[in-house]
mmCIF file of C-alpha atoms in Angstrom:
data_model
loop_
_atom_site.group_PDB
_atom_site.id
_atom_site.type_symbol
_atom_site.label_atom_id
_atom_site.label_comp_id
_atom_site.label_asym_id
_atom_site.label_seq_id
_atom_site.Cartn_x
_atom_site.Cartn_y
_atom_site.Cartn_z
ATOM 1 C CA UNK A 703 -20.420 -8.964 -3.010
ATOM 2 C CA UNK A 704 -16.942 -8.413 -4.358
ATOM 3 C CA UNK A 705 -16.865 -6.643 -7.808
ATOM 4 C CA UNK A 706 -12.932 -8.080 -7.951
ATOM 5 C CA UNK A 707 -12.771 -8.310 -11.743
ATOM 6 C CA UNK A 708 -12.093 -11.594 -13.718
ATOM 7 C CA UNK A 709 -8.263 -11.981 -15.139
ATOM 8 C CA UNK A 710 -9.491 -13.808 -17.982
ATOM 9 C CA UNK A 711 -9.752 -17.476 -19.204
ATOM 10 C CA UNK A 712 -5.479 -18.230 -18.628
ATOM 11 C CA UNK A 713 -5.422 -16.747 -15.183
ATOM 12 C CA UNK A 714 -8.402 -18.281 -13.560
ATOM 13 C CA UNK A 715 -7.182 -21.896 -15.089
ATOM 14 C CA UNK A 716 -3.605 -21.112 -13.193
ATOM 15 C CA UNK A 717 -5.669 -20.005 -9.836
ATOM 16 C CA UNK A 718 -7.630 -23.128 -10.192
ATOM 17 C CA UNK A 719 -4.807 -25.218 -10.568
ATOM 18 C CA UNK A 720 -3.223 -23.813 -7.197
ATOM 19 C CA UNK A 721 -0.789 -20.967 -9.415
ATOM 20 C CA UNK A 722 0.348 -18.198 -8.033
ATOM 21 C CA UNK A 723 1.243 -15.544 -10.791
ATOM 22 C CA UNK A 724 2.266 -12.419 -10.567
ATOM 23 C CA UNK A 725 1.067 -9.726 -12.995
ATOM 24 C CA UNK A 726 3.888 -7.622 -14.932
ATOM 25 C CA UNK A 727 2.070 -4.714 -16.041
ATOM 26 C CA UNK A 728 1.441 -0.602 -15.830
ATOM 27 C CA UNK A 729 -1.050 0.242 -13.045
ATOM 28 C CA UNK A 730 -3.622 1.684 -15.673
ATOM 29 C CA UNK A 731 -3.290 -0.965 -18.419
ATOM 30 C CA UNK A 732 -6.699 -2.968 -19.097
ATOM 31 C CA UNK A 733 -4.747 -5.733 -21.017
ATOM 32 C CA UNK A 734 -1.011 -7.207 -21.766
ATOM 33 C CA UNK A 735 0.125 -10.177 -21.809
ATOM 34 C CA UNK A 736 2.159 -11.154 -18.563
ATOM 35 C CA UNK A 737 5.748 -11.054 -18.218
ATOM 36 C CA UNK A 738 7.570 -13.667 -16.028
ATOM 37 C CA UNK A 739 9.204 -12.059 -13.029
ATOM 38 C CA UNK A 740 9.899 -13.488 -9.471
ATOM 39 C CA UNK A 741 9.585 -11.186 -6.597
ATOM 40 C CA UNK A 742 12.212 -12.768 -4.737
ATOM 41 C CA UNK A 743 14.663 -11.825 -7.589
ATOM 42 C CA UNK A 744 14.362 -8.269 -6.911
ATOM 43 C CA UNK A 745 15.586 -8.568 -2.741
ATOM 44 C CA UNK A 746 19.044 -7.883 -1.579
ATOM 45 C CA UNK A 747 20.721 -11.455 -0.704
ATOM 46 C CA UNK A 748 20.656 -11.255 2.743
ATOM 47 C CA UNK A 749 17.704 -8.679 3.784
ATOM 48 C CA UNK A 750 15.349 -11.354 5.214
ATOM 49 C CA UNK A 751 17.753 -13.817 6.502
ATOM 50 C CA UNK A 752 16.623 -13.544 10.418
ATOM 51 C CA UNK A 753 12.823 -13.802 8.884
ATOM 52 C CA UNK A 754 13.341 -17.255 7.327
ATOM 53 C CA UNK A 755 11.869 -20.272 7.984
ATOM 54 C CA UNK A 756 9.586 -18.466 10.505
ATOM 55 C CA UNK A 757 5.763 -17.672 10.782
ATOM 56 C CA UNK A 758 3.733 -16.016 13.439
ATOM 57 C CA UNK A 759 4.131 -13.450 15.760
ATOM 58 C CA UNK A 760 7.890 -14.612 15.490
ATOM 59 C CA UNK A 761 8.143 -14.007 11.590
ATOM 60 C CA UNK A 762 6.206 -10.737 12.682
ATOM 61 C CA UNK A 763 8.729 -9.469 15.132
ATOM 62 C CA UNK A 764 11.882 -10.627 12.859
ATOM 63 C CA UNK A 765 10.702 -8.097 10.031
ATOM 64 C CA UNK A 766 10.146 -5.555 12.736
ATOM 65 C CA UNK A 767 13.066 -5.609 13.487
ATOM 66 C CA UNK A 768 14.268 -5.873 9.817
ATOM 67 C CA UNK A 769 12.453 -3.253 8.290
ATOM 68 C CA UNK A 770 12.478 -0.335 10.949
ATOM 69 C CA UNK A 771 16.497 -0.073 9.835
ATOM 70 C CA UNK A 772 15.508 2.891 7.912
ATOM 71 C CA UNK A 773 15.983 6.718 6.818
ATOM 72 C CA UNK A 774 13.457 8.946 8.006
ATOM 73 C CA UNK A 775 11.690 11.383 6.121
ATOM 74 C CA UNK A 776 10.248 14.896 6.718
ATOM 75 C CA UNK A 777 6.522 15.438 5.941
ATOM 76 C CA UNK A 778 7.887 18.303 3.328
ATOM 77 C CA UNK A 779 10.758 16.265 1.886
ATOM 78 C CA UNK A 780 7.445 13.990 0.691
ATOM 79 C CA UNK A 781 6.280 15.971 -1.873
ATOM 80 C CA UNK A 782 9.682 15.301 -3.214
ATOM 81 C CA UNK A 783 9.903 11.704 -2.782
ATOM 82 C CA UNK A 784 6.272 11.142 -4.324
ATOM 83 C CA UNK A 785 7.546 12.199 -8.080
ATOM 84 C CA UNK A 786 10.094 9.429 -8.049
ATOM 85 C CA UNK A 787 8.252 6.427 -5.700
ATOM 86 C CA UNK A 788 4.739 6.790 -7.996
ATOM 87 C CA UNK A 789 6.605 7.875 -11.029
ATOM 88 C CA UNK A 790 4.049 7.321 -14.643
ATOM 89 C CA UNK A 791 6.657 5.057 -16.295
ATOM 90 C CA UNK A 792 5.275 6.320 -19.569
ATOM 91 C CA UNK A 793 5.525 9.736 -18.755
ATOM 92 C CA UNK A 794 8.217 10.526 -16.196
ATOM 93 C CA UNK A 795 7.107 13.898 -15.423
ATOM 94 C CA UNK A 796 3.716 13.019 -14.010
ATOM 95 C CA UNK A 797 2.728 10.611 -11.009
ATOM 96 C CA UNK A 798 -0.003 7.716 -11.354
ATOM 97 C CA UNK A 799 -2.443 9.047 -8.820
ATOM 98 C CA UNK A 800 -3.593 5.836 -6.418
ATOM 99 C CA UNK A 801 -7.498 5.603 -6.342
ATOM 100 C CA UNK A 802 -8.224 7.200 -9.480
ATOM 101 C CA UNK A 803 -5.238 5.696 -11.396
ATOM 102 C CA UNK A 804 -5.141 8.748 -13.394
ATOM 103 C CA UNK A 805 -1.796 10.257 -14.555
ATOM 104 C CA UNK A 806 -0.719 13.932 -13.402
ATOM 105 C CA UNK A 807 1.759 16.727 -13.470
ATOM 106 C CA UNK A 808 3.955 15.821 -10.409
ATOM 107 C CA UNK A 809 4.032 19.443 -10.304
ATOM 108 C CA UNK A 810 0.328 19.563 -9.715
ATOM 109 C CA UNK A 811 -0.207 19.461 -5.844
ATOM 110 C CA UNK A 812 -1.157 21.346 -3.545
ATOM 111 C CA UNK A 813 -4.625 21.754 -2.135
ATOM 112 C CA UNK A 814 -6.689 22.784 -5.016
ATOM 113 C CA UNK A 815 -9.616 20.095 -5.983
ATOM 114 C CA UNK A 816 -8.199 19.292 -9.354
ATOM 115 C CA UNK A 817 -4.436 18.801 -7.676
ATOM 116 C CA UNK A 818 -2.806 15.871 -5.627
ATOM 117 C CA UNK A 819 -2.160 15.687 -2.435
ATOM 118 C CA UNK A 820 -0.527 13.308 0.477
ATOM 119 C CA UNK A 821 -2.785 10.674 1.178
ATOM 120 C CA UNK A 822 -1.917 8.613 4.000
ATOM 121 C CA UNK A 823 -3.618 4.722 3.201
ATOM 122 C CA UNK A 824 -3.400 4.041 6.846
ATOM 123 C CA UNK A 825 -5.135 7.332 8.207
ATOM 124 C CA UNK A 826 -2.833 9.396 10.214
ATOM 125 C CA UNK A 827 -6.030 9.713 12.698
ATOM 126 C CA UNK A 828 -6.159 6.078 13.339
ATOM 127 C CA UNK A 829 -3.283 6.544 16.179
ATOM 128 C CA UNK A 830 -3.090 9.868 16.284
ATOM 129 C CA UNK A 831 0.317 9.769 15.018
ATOM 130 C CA UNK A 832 -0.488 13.024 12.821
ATOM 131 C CA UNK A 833 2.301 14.162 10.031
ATOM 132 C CA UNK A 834 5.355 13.492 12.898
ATOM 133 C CA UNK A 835 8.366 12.110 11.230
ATOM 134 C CA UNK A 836 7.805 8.198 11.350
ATOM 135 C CA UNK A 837 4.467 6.459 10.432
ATOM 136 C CA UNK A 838 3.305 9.978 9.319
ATOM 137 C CA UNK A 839 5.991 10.452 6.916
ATOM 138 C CA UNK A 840 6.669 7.120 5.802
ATOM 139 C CA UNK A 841 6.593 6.837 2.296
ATOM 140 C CA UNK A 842 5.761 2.812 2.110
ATOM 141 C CA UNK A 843 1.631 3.721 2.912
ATOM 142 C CA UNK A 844 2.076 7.907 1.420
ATOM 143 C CA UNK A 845 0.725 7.953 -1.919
ATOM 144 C CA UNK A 846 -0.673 10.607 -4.501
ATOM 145 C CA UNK A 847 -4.085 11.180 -4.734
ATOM 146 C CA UNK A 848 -6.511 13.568 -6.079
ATOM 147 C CA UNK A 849 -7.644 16.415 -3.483
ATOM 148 C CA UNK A 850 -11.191 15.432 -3.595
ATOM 149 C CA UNK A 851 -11.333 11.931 -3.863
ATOM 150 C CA UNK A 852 -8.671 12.032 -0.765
ATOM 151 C CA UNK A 853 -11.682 13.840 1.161
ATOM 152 C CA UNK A 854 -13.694 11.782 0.258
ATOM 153 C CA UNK A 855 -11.906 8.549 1.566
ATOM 154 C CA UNK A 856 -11.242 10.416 4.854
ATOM 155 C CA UNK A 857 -10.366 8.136 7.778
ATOM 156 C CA UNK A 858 -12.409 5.437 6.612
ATOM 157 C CA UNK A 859 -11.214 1.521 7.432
ATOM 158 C CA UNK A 860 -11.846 -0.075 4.053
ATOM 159 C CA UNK A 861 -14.415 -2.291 2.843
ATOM 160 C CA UNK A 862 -16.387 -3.600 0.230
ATOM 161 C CA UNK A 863 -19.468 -1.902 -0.712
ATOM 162 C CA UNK A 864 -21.081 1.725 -1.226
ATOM 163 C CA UNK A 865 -21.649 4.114 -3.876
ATOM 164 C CA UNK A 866 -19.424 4.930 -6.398
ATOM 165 C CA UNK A 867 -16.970 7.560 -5.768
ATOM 166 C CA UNK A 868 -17.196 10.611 -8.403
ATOM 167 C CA UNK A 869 -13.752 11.239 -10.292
ATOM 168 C CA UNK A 870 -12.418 7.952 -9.331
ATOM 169 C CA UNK A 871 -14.481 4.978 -11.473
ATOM 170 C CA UNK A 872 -14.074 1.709 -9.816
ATOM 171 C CA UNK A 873 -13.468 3.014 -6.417
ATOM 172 C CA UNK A 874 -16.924 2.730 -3.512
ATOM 173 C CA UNK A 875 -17.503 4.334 -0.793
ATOM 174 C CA UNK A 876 -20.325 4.290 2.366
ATOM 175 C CA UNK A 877 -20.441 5.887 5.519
ATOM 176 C CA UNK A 878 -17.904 3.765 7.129
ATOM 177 C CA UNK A 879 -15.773 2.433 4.490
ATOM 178 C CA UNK A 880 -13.906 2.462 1.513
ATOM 179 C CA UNK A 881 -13.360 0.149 -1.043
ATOM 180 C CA UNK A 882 -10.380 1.329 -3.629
ATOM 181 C CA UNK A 883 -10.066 0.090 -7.480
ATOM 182 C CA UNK A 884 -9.296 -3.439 -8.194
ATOM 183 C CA UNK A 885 -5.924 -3.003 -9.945
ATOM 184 C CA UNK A 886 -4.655 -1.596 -6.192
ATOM 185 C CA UNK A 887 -6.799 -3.572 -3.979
ATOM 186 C CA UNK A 888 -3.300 -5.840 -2.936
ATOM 187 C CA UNK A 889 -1.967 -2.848 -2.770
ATOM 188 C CA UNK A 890 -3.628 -1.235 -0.044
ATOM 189 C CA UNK A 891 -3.906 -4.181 1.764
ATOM 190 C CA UNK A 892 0.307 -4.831 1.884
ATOM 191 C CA UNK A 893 0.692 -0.807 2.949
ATOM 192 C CA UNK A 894 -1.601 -1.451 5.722
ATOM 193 C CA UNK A 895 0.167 -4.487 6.747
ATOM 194 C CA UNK A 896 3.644 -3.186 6.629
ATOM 195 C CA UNK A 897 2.694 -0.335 8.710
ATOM 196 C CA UNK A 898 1.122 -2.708 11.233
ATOM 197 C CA UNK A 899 4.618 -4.402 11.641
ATOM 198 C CA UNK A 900 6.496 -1.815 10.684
ATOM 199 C CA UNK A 901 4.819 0.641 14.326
ATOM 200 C CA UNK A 902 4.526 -1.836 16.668
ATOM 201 C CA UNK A 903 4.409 0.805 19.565
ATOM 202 C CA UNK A 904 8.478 0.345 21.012
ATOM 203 C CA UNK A 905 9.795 3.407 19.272
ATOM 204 C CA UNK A 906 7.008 6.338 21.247
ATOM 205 C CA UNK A 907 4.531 5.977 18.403
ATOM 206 C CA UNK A 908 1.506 3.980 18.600
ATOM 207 C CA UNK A 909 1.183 -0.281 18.545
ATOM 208 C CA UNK A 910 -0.459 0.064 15.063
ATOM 209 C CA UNK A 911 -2.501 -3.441 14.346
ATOM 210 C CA UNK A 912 -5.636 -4.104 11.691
ATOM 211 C CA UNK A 913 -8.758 -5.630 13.176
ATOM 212 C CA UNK A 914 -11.783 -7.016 11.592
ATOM 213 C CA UNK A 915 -14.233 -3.774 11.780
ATOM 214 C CA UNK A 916 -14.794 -0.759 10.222
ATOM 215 C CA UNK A 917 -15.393 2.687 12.748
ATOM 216 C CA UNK A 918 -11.927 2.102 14.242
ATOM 217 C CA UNK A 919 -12.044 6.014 14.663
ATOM 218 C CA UNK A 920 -8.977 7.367 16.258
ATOM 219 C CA UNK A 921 -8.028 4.268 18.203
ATOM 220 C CA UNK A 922 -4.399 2.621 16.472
ATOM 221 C CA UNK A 923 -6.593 0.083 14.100
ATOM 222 C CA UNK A 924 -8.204 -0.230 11.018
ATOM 223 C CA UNK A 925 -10.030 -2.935 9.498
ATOM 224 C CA UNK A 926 -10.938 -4.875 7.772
ATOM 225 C CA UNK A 927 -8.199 -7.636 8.260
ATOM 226 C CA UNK A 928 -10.482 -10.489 6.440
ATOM 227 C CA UNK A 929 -10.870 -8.290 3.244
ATOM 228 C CA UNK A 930 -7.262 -7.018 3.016
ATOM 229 C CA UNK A 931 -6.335 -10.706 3.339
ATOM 230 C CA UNK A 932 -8.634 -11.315 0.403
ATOM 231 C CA UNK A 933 -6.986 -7.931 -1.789
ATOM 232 C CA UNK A 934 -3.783 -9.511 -0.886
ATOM 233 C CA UNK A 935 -4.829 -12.930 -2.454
ATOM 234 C CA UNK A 936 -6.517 -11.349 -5.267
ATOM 235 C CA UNK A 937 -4.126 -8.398 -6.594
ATOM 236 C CA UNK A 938 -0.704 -10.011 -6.346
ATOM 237 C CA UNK A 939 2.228 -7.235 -6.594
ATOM 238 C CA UNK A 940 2.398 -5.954 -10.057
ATOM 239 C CA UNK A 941 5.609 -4.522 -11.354
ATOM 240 C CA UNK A 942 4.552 -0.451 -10.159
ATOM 241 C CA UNK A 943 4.431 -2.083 -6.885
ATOM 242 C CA UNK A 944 7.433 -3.642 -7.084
ATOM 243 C CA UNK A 945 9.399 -1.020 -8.201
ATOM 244 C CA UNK A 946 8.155 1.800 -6.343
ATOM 245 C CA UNK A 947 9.258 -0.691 -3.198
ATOM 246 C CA UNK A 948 12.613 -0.613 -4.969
ATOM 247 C CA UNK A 949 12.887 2.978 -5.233
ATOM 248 C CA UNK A 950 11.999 3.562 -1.387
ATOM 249 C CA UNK A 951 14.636 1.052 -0.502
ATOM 250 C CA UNK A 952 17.633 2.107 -2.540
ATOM 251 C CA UNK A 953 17.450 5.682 -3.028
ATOM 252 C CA UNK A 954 14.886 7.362 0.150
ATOM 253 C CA UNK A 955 14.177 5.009 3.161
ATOM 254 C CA UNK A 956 16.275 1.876 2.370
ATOM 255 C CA UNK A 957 13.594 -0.038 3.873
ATOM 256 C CA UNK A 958 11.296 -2.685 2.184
ATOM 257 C CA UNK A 959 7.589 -3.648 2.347
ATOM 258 C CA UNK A 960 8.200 -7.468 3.272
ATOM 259 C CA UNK A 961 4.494 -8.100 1.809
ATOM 260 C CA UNK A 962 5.197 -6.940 -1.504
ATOM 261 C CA UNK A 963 8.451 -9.110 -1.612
ATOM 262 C CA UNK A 964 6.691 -11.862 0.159
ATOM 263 C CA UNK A 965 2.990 -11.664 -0.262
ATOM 264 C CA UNK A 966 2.419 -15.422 1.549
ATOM 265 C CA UNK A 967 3.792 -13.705 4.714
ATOM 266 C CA UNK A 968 0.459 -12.147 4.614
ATOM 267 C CA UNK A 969 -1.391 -15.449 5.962
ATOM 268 C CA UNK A 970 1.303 -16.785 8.098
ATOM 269 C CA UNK A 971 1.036 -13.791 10.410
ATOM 270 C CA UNK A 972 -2.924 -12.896 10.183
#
């Protein structure tokens, strides 16, 4: 059963009524009053032109093809990069750490339980792809996250369900899955499915695609498609999302995460 929490009286009229809204607010912030902001706003005229009007494996392929125009990065120049992607926009010398949503020193990483480290969402042993420059390194699905609670989420495909995890409320975990806080449920899901178009096995790394089960072990999947669909649906890009897509594209990788500028693109490929 999904513990996806209620947006309150306003938002569940809109999603009744067939709304789509789009939430405006700091990853850690348990109320504010939403902003109006359209996603499309924030794209370079032009970026998704040869994705238009398509859907399918053909709308797949065109932002392939789109989005692997990028800057590689080193596995080392990442602990750089982290500091300005996940950037606490209240306090601009820590980072917002993903699955506990707490706020830290970016100077604070390393390997020590109370640090952060480099936790890759889709896990780097799903493929085998490792740290190598390219889906190792690429800073659309690398995100802070505390030492311990990285451990603890492993190589696990994610899922709803298990125990709470200890240092990071809101987050569950079983033997075979992992289910992360609401507030970056869509989250997850759109770094997932960028990296599934984004490695599509031309370019000597693996054909990276999501499936529908958990245990995926080292084979180039992870699941679960059905419930990333559903994070997707539920958690709509918020504006940490959004930015930290705009940070990656004009100042590190200058590529884009297609989900988080087009979240509907979700369900006309899957």
């Amino acid at each position: 059963m999904s513990r996806f929490r209620a947006r309150g009286p306003l938002v569940a009229a809109a999603l009744s009524a067939g709304l789509v809204l789009t939430a405006v607010v700091a990853p850690n912030a348990a109320s504010a009053a939403p902003a109006p902001h359209t996603v499309a706003d924030d794209v370079p005229d032009g970026y998704y032109a040869d994705a238009e009007g398509k859907t399918g494996q053909d709308l797949k392929l065109a932002l392939h093809t789109i989005i692997s125009d990028m800057t590689k990065v080193s596995y080392s120049q990442v602990w750089d990069a982290i500091p300005k992607t996940d950037q606490d926009p209240d306090n601009p010398g820590n980072v917002i750490l993903l699955y506990s949503g707490k706020s830290q020193p970016a100077s604070q990483h390393g390997g020590g339980v109370d640090q952060w480290n480099r936790e890759h969402v889709w896990a780097k042993s799903h493929g085998n792809f490792g740290t190598s420059t390219g889906p190792g390194t690429d800073l659309h699905h690398l995100r802070p996250a505390n030492v311990k609670v990285n451990s603890i989420r492993s190589n696990k495909d994610f899922d709803e369900g298990g125990s709470e995890v200890d240092g990071a409320p809101g987050n569950y975990t079983d033997g075979d899955s992992f289910e992360p806080r609401d507030a970056v449920k869509g989250d997850v899901a759109r770094m997932i499915l960028y990296m599934a178009v984004r490695y599509d096995g031309d370019d000597g790394f693996p054909d990276l695609e999501p499936n529908d089960q958990v245990n995926n072990g080292s084979s180039p999947n992870i699941g679960r498609i059905s419930m990333l669909k559903k994070w997707n649906d539920e958690d709509p890009p918020d504006a940490f999302e959004q930015h930290r897509n705009d940070v990656i594209y004009n100042d590190i990788q200058h590529n884009r995460n297609p989900f988080i500028d087009h979240p509907e693109w979700v369900d006309s490929i899957w």
